[in-house]
Amino acid sequence: MSLQWLSLDVLKATSPPPIPWVVEGVAARGCVTMIVGEPGAGKSYLALAFAAGVATGQDAAGFTIPKRRNVAIVDAENGQNEIHRRLASLNYPDGMKVAVTDSGFDVEQNLYQLEEAGSELGTDLMVLDSLRTLWPTGDENESDAVTKLLTGIQQVARS
């Protein structure tokens, strides 16, 4: 891979492209957004609310959803029964695909599955819940390991 030098004259002569927001000000298509907080703070519910809003094209959790898009949820934390309850509370929005995983799934070793699913489903937003359970062999306190994982997830998002 080599450096790509940009022409400032070309950049000055054109307007920058708009940010492809999926959730205005929070999540953009082709980018990685992390929701972080204490256990039990509602991160999973917030992500699910965003997912439902994006799938229906309706504003969610006080944020603007610019338009309806396809959503995939990969859940390794709650299991089928809890996901069923949560989706029922949202009236099963169309445009969502949901997968649950067993404890043997490791996102670092199976990034290709996320890439294939995103491509096959035409996904514009993919929710991964939670990083800790999807990455059982990783150490979230080890900077190099986290960087490597998030770089892989970013490559999936861009593709």
Coordinates of N, CA and C in Angstrom, one line a residue:
M1 N 0.8 -1.2 0.0 CA 0.0 0.0 0.0 C 0.9 1.2 0.0
S2 N 0.5 2.3 -0.7 CA 1.3 3.5 -0.8 C 0.5 4.7 -0.4
L3 N 1.2 5.8 -0.2 CA 0.5 7.0 0.2 C -0.2 7.6 -1.0
Q4 N -1.3 8.2 -0.8 CA -2.0 8.9 -1.8 C -2.0 10.4 -1.5
W5 N -1.3 11.2 -2.3 CA -1.2 12.6 -2.0 C -2.4 13.3 -2.7
L6 N -3.0 14.2 -1.9 CA -4.1 14.9 -2.4 C -3.7 16.3 -2.9
S7 N -4.4 16.8 -3.8 CA -4.2 18.1 -4.4 C -5.1 19.1 -3.6
L8 N -4.4 20.0 -2.9 CA -5.2 21.0 -2.2 C -5.9 21.9 -3.1
D9 N -5.4 22.2 -4.3 CA -6.1 23.0 -5.3 C -7.5 22.3 -5.7
V10 N -7.4 21.0 -5.9 CA -8.7 20.3 -6.2 C -9.6 20.3 -5.0
L11 N -9.1 20.1 -3.8 CA -9.9 20.1 -2.6 C -10.6 21.5 -2.4
K12 N -9.8 22.5 -2.6 CA -10.3 23.9 -2.4 C -11.4 24.2 -3.4
A13 N -11.3 23.6 -4.6 CA -12.2 23.9 -5.7 C -13.5 23.2 -5.6
T14 N -13.6 22.2 -4.7 CA -14.8 21.4 -4.6 C -15.3 21.4 -3.2
S15 N -16.6 21.1 -3.0 CA -17.2 21.0 -1.7 C -16.9 19.6 -1.1
P16 N -16.6 19.4 0.2 CA -16.4 18.1 0.7 C -17.7 17.3 0.6
P17 N -17.6 16.0 0.4 CA -18.8 15.2 0.3 C -19.6 15.2 1.7
P18 N -20.9 15.1 1.6 CA -21.7 15.0 2.9 C -21.4 13.8 3.7
I19 N -21.5 13.9 5.0 CA -21.3 12.7 5.8 C -22.6 11.8 5.6
P20 N -22.4 10.5 5.3 CA -23.5 9.6 5.1 C -24.1 9.1 6.4
W21 N -24.8 10.0 7.1 CA -25.4 9.7 8.4 C -26.4 8.6 8.3
V22 N -26.3 7.7 9.2 CA -27.4 6.7 9.4 C -28.2 7.1 10.6
V23 N -27.6 7.5 11.6 CA -28.2 8.2 12.8 C -27.5 9.5 12.9
E24 N -28.2 10.6 12.6 CA -27.6 12.0 12.5 C -26.7 12.3 13.7
G25 N -25.5 12.6 13.4 CA -24.6 13.0 14.4 C -24.0 11.9 15.3
V26 N -24.4 10.7 15.0 CA -24.0 9.5 15.8 C -23.3 8.4 15.0
A27 N -23.9 8.0 14.0 CA -23.4 6.8 13.3 C -23.5 7.1 11.8
A28 N -22.4 6.9 11.1 CA -22.3 7.1 9.6 C -22.1 5.8 8.9
R29 N -22.6 5.7 7.7 CA -22.4 4.5 6.9 C -20.9 4.3 6.6
G30 N -20.4 3.1 6.8 CA -19.0 2.9 6.5 C -18.1 3.2 7.6
C31 N -18.6 3.6 8.8 CA -17.8 4.0 9.9 C -18.1 3.1 11.1
V32 N -17.3 3.1 12.1 CA -17.5 2.4 13.3 C -17.9 3.4 14.4
T33 N -18.9 3.1 15.1 CA -19.4 3.9 16.3 C -19.5 3.0 17.5
M34 N -18.9 3.4 18.6 CA -19.0 2.6 19.8 C -19.9 3.3 20.8
I35 N -20.8 2.5 21.5 CA -21.5 3.1 22.6 C -20.9 2.4 23.8
V36 N -20.4 3.3 24.7 CA -19.7 2.8 25.9 C -20.4 3.3 27.1
G37 N -20.3 2.5 28.2 CA -20.8 2.9 29.5 C -20.8 1.8 30.5
E38 N -21.2 2.1 31.7 CA -21.2 1.1 32.7 C -22.2 0.0 32.4
P39 N -22.0 -1.2 33.0 CA -22.9 -2.3 32.8 C -24.3 -1.9 33.3
G40 N -25.3 -2.2 32.5 CA -26.7 -1.9 32.9 C -27.2 -0.5 32.6
A41 N -26.3 0.3 31.9 CA -26.7 1.7 31.6 C -27.6 1.8 30.5
G42 N -27.9 0.7 29.7 CA -28.9 0.8 28.6 C -28.2 0.9 27.3
K43 N -27.0 0.5 27.1 CA -26.3 0.6 25.8 C -27.0 -0.3 24.8
S44 N -27.3 -1.5 25.2 CA -28.0 -2.4 24.2 C -29.3 -1.9 23.8
Y45 N -30.1 -1.4 24.7 CA -31.4 -0.8 24.4 C -31.3 0.4 23.5
L46 N -30.3 1.3 23.7 CA -30.1 2.4 22.9 C -29.7 2.0 21.5
A47 N -28.8 1.0 21.4 CA -28.4 0.5 20.0 C -29.6 -0.1 19.3
L48 N -30.4 -0.9 20.1 CA -31.6 -1.5 19.5 C -32.6 -0.4 19.0
A49 N -32.7 0.6 19.8 CA -33.6 1.7 19.4 C -33.1 2.4 18.1
F50 N -31.8 2.6 18.0 CA -31.2 3.2 16.8 C -31.5 2.2 15.6
A51 N -31.3 0.9 15.9 CA -31.5 -0.1 14.8 C -32.9 0.0 14.3
A52 N -33.9 0.0 15.2 CA -35.3 0.0 14.9 C -35.6 1.3 14.1
G53 N -35.1 2.4 14.6 CA -35.3 3.7 13.9 C -34.8 3.7 12.5
V54 N -33.6 3.2 12.3 CA -32.9 3.1 11.0 C -33.7 2.2 10.1
A55 N -34.2 1.0 10.6 CA -34.9 0.1 9.8 C -36.3 0.6 9.4
T56 N -36.9 1.5 10.2 CA -38.2 2.1 9.8 C -38.1 3.5 9.2
G57 N -36.9 4.1 9.3 CA -36.8 5.5 8.9 C -37.4 6.5 9.8
Q58 N -37.6 6.1 11.0 CA -38.2 7.0 12.0 C -37.2 7.4 13.1
D59 N -37.3 8.7 13.5 CA -36.4 9.2 14.5 C -36.4 8.3 15.7
A60 N -35.3 8.2 16.4 CA -35.2 7.3 17.5 C -34.4 7.9 18.7
A61 N -34.8 7.7 19.9 CA -34.1 8.2 21.1 C -33.6 9.6 21.0
G62 N -34.5 10.4 20.4 CA -34.2 11.9 20.2 C -33.2 12.2 19.1
F63 N -32.9 11.3 18.3 CA -31.9 11.5 17.2 C -32.7 11.4 15.8
T64 N -32.2 12.2 14.9 CA -32.8 12.1 13.5 C -32.3 11.0 12.7
I65 N -33.2 10.2 12.1 CA -32.8 9.2 11.2 C -33.2 9.7 9.8
P66 N -32.1 10.0 9.0 CA -32.4 10.6 7.7 C -33.3 9.8 6.7
K67 N -33.1 8.5 6.7 CA -34.0 7.7 5.9 C -33.9 6.2 6.3
R68 N -34.9 5.4 5.8 CA -34.9 4.0 6.1 C -33.8 3.3 5.4
R69 N -33.2 2.4 6.2 CA -32.0 1.6 5.7 C -32.1 0.2 6.2
N70 N -31.3 -0.7 5.6 CA -31.2 -2.1 6.1 C -30.3 -2.2 7.3
V71 N -30.7 -3.0 8.3 CA -30.0 -3.2 9.5 C -29.8 -4.6 9.8
A72 N -28.6 -4.9 10.4 CA -28.3 -6.3 10.9 C -27.9 -6.2 12.3
I73 N -28.4 -7.0 13.2 CA -28.0 -7.1 14.6 C -27.3 -8.4 14.8
V74 N -26.1 -8.4 15.4 CA -25.4 -9.6 15.8 C -25.3 -9.6 17.3
D75 N -26.1 -10.5 18.0 CA -26.1 -10.5 19.4 C -25.5 -11.7 20.0
A76 N -24.5 -11.5 20.9 CA -23.8 -12.6 21.6 C -24.1 -12.5 23.1
E77 N -24.9 -11.6 23.5 CA -25.1 -11.3 24.9 C -26.4 -11.7 25.5
N78 N -27.5 -11.6 24.7 CA -28.8 -11.7 25.3 C -29.5 -13.0 25.0
G79 N -29.2 -13.7 23.9 CA -29.8 -14.9 23.5 C -31.1 -14.7 22.8
Q80 N -31.6 -15.8 22.2 CA -32.8 -15.7 21.4 C -34.1 -15.2 22.1
N81 N -34.3 -15.7 23.3 CA -35.5 -15.3 24.1 C -35.5 -13.8 24.4
E82 N -34.4 -13.3 24.9 CA -34.3 -11.9 25.2 C -34.4 -11.0 24.0
I83 N -33.8 -11.4 22.9 CA -33.9 -10.6 21.7 C -35.4 -10.6 21.2
H84 N -36.0 -11.8 21.3 CA -37.4 -11.9 20.9 C -38.3 -10.9 21.7
R85 N -38.0 -10.8 23.1 CA -38.8 -9.9 23.9 C -38.5 -8.5 23.5
R86 N -37.3 -8.1 23.3 CA -36.9 -6.8 22.9 C -37.5 -6.4 21.5
L87 N -37.4 -7.3 20.6 CA -38.0 -6.9 19.3 C -39.5 -6.8 19.3
A88 N -40.1 -7.6 20.2 CA -41.6 -7.5 20.4 C -41.9 -6.2 20.9
S89 N -41.1 -5.6 21.8 CA -41.4 -4.3 22.4 C -41.3 -3.2 21.3
L90 N -40.6 -3.5 20.2 CA -40.4 -2.6 19.1 C -41.4 -2.9 17.9
N91 N -42.3 -3.8 18.1 CA -43.2 -4.2 17.1 C -42.5 -4.8 15.8
Y92 N -41.4 -5.5 16.0 CA -40.7 -6.2 14.9 C -40.6 -5.4 13.7
P93 N -39.7 -4.4 13.7 CA -39.5 -3.5 12.5 C -39.1 -4.3 11.3
D94 N -39.7 -4.0 10.2 CA -39.2 -4.6 8.9 C -37.8 -4.0 8.6
G95 N -37.1 -4.7 7.8 CA -35.8 -4.2 7.4 C -34.7 -4.5 8.3
M96 N -35.0 -5.4 9.3 CA -34.0 -5.8 10.3 C -33.7 -7.3 10.1
K97 N -32.4 -7.7 10.2 CA -32.0 -9.1 10.2 C -31.3 -9.3 11.5
V98 N -31.6 -10.4 12.2 CA -31.0 -10.6 13.5 C -30.4 -12.0 13.6
A99 N -29.1 -12.0 14.2 CA -28.4 -13.2 14.4 C -28.0 -13.3 15.8
V100 N -28.1 -14.5 16.4 CA -27.5 -14.7 17.7 C -26.4 -15.7 17.6
T101 N -25.4 -15.6 18.5 CA -24.3 -16.5 18.4 C -24.1 -17.2 19.7
D102 N -23.4 -18.3 19.6 CA -23.1 -19.1 20.8 C -21.8 -18.6 21.4
S103 N -21.4 -19.1 22.5 CA -20.2 -18.6 23.2 C -18.9 -18.9 22.5
G104 N -19.0 -19.8 21.4 CA -17.8 -20.1 20.7 C -17.4 -19.2 19.6
F105 N -18.3 -18.2 19.3 CA -18.1 -17.2 18.2 C -17.1 -16.2 18.7
D106 N -16.1 -15.9 17.8 CA -15.1 -14.9 18.1 C -15.0 -14.0 16.9
V107 N -15.4 -12.8 17.1 CA -15.5 -11.8 15.9 C -14.2 -11.6 15.2
E108 N -13.1 -11.7 16.0 CA -11.8 -11.5 15.4 C -11.5 -12.6 14.4
Q109 N -11.8 -13.8 14.7 CA -11.6 -14.9 13.9 C -12.6 -15.1 12.7
N110 N -13.7 -14.4 12.9 CA -14.9 -14.5 11.9 C -15.3 -13.2 11.3
L111 N -14.4 -12.3 11.2 CA -14.8 -11.0 10.5 C -15.4 -11.3 9.1
Y112 N -14.9 -12.3 8.5 CA -15.4 -12.6 7.1 C -16.9 -12.9 7.1
Q113 N -17.4 -13.5 8.2 CA -18.9 -13.7 8.3 C -19.7 -12.4 8.4
L114 N -19.1 -11.4 9.1 CA -19.8 -10.1 9.2 C -19.8 -9.5 7.8
E115 N -18.6 -9.6 7.1 CA -18.5 -8.9 5.8 C -19.5 -9.6 4.8
E116 N -19.5 -10.9 4.9 CA -20.5 -11.6 4.0 C -21.9 -11.3 4.3
A117 N -22.3 -11.3 5.6 CA -23.6 -10.9 5.9 C -24.0 -9.5 5.5
G118 N -23.1 -8.6 5.8 CA -23.4 -7.2 5.4 C -23.6 -7.1 3.9
S119 N -22.7 -7.8 3.1 CA -22.8 -7.7 1.7 C -24.1 -8.4 1.2
E120 N -24.4 -9.5 1.7 CA -25.6 -10.3 1.3 C -26.9 -9.5 1.6
L121 N -26.9 -8.9 2.8 CA -28.1 -8.3 3.3 C -28.2 -6.8 2.8
G122 N -27.2 -6.3 2.2 CA -27.2 -4.9 1.8 C -27.3 -4.0 3.1
T123 N -26.5 -4.3 4.1 CA -26.6 -3.7 5.4 C -26.0 -2.3 5.4
D124 N -26.7 -1.3 6.0 CA -26.2 0.0 6.1 C -25.8 0.3 7.6
L125 N -26.4 -0.5 8.5 CA -26.1 -0.4 9.9 C -26.0 -1.8 10.5
M126 N -24.9 -2.1 11.1 CA -24.7 -3.4 11.8 C -24.4 -3.2 13.2
V127 N -25.2 -3.7 14.1 CA -25.1 -3.6 15.6 C -24.4 -4.8 16.1
L128 N -23.3 -4.7 16.8 CA -22.6 -5.8 17.4 C -22.7 -5.7 18.9
D129 N -23.4 -6.6 19.5 CA -23.7 -6.6 20.9 C -23.3 -7.8 21.6
S130 N -22.4 -7.8 22.5 CA -21.5 -6.7 22.9 C -20.1 -7.1 22.4
L131 N -19.2 -6.1 22.4 CA -17.8 -6.4 22.0 C -17.2 -7.5 22.9
R132 N -17.4 -7.3 24.2 CA -16.8 -8.2 25.2 C -17.3 -9.7 24.9
T133 N -18.5 -9.9 24.6 CA -19.0 -11.3 24.4 C -18.7 -11.8 23.0
L134 N -18.5 -10.9 22.0 CA -18.2 -11.3 20.7 C -16.7 -11.5 20.5
W135 N -15.9 -11.1 21.5 CA -14.5 -11.2 21.4 C -13.9 -11.9 22.7
P136 N -14.3 -13.1 22.9 CA -14.0 -13.8 24.1 C -12.5 -14.0 24.3
T137 N -11.7 -14.1 23.3 CA -10.3 -14.3 23.4 C -9.5 -13.1 23.5
G138 N -10.1 -11.9 23.3 CA -9.4 -10.7 23.3 C -9.3 -10.0 24.7
D139 N -8.4 -9.1 24.8 CA -8.3 -8.3 26.1 C -8.6 -6.8 25.8
E140 N -9.7 -6.4 26.2 CA -10.1 -5.0 25.9 C -9.3 -3.9 26.6
N141 N -8.4 -4.4 27.5 CA -7.4 -3.4 28.1 C -6.1 -3.4 27.4
E142 N -5.9 -4.2 26.4 CA -4.6 -4.3 25.6 C -4.8 -3.5 24.3
S143 N -4.1 -2.3 24.3 CA -4.3 -1.3 23.2 C -4.0 -1.9 21.8
D144 N -2.9 -2.7 21.7 CA -2.6 -3.2 20.4 C -3.6 -4.2 19.9
A145 N -4.1 -5.1 20.8 CA -5.1 -6.0 20.4 C -6.5 -5.4 20.0
V146 N -6.9 -4.3 20.8 CA -8.1 -3.6 20.5 C -7.9 -2.9 19.1
T147 N -6.8 -2.3 18.9 CA -6.5 -1.6 17.6 C -6.6 -2.6 16.5
K148 N -6.1 -3.7 16.6 CA -6.1 -4.7 15.5 C -7.6 -5.1 15.3
L149 N -8.3 -5.4 16.3 CA -9.7 -5.8 16.1 C -10.5 -4.7 15.5
L150 N -10.4 -3.5 16.0 CA -11.2 -2.4 15.5 C -10.8 -2.0 14.1
T151 N -9.6 -2.2 13.7 CA -9.1 -2.0 12.3 C -9.8 -3.0 11.4
G152 N -9.9 -4.2 11.8 CA -10.6 -5.2 11.1 C -12.1 -4.9 10.9
I153 N -12.7 -4.5 12.0 CA -14.2 -4.1 12.0 C -14.3 -2.9 11.1
Q154 N -13.4 -1.9 11.1 CA -13.5 -0.8 10.2 C -13.4 -1.2 8.8
Q155 N -12.6 -2.1 8.4 CA -12.4 -2.6 7.1 C -13.8 -3.3 6.6
V156 N -14.4 -4.0 7.5 CA -15.7 -4.6 7.2 C -16.7 -3.5 6.9
A157 N -16.7 -2.5 7.8 CA -17.7 -1.4 7.7 C -17.5 -0.6 6.3
R158 N -16.3 -0.4 5.9 CA -16.0 0.3 4.7 C -16.4 -0.6 3.4
S159 N -16.3 -1.9 3.6 CA -16.6 -2.7 2.4 C -18.1 -2.9 2.3

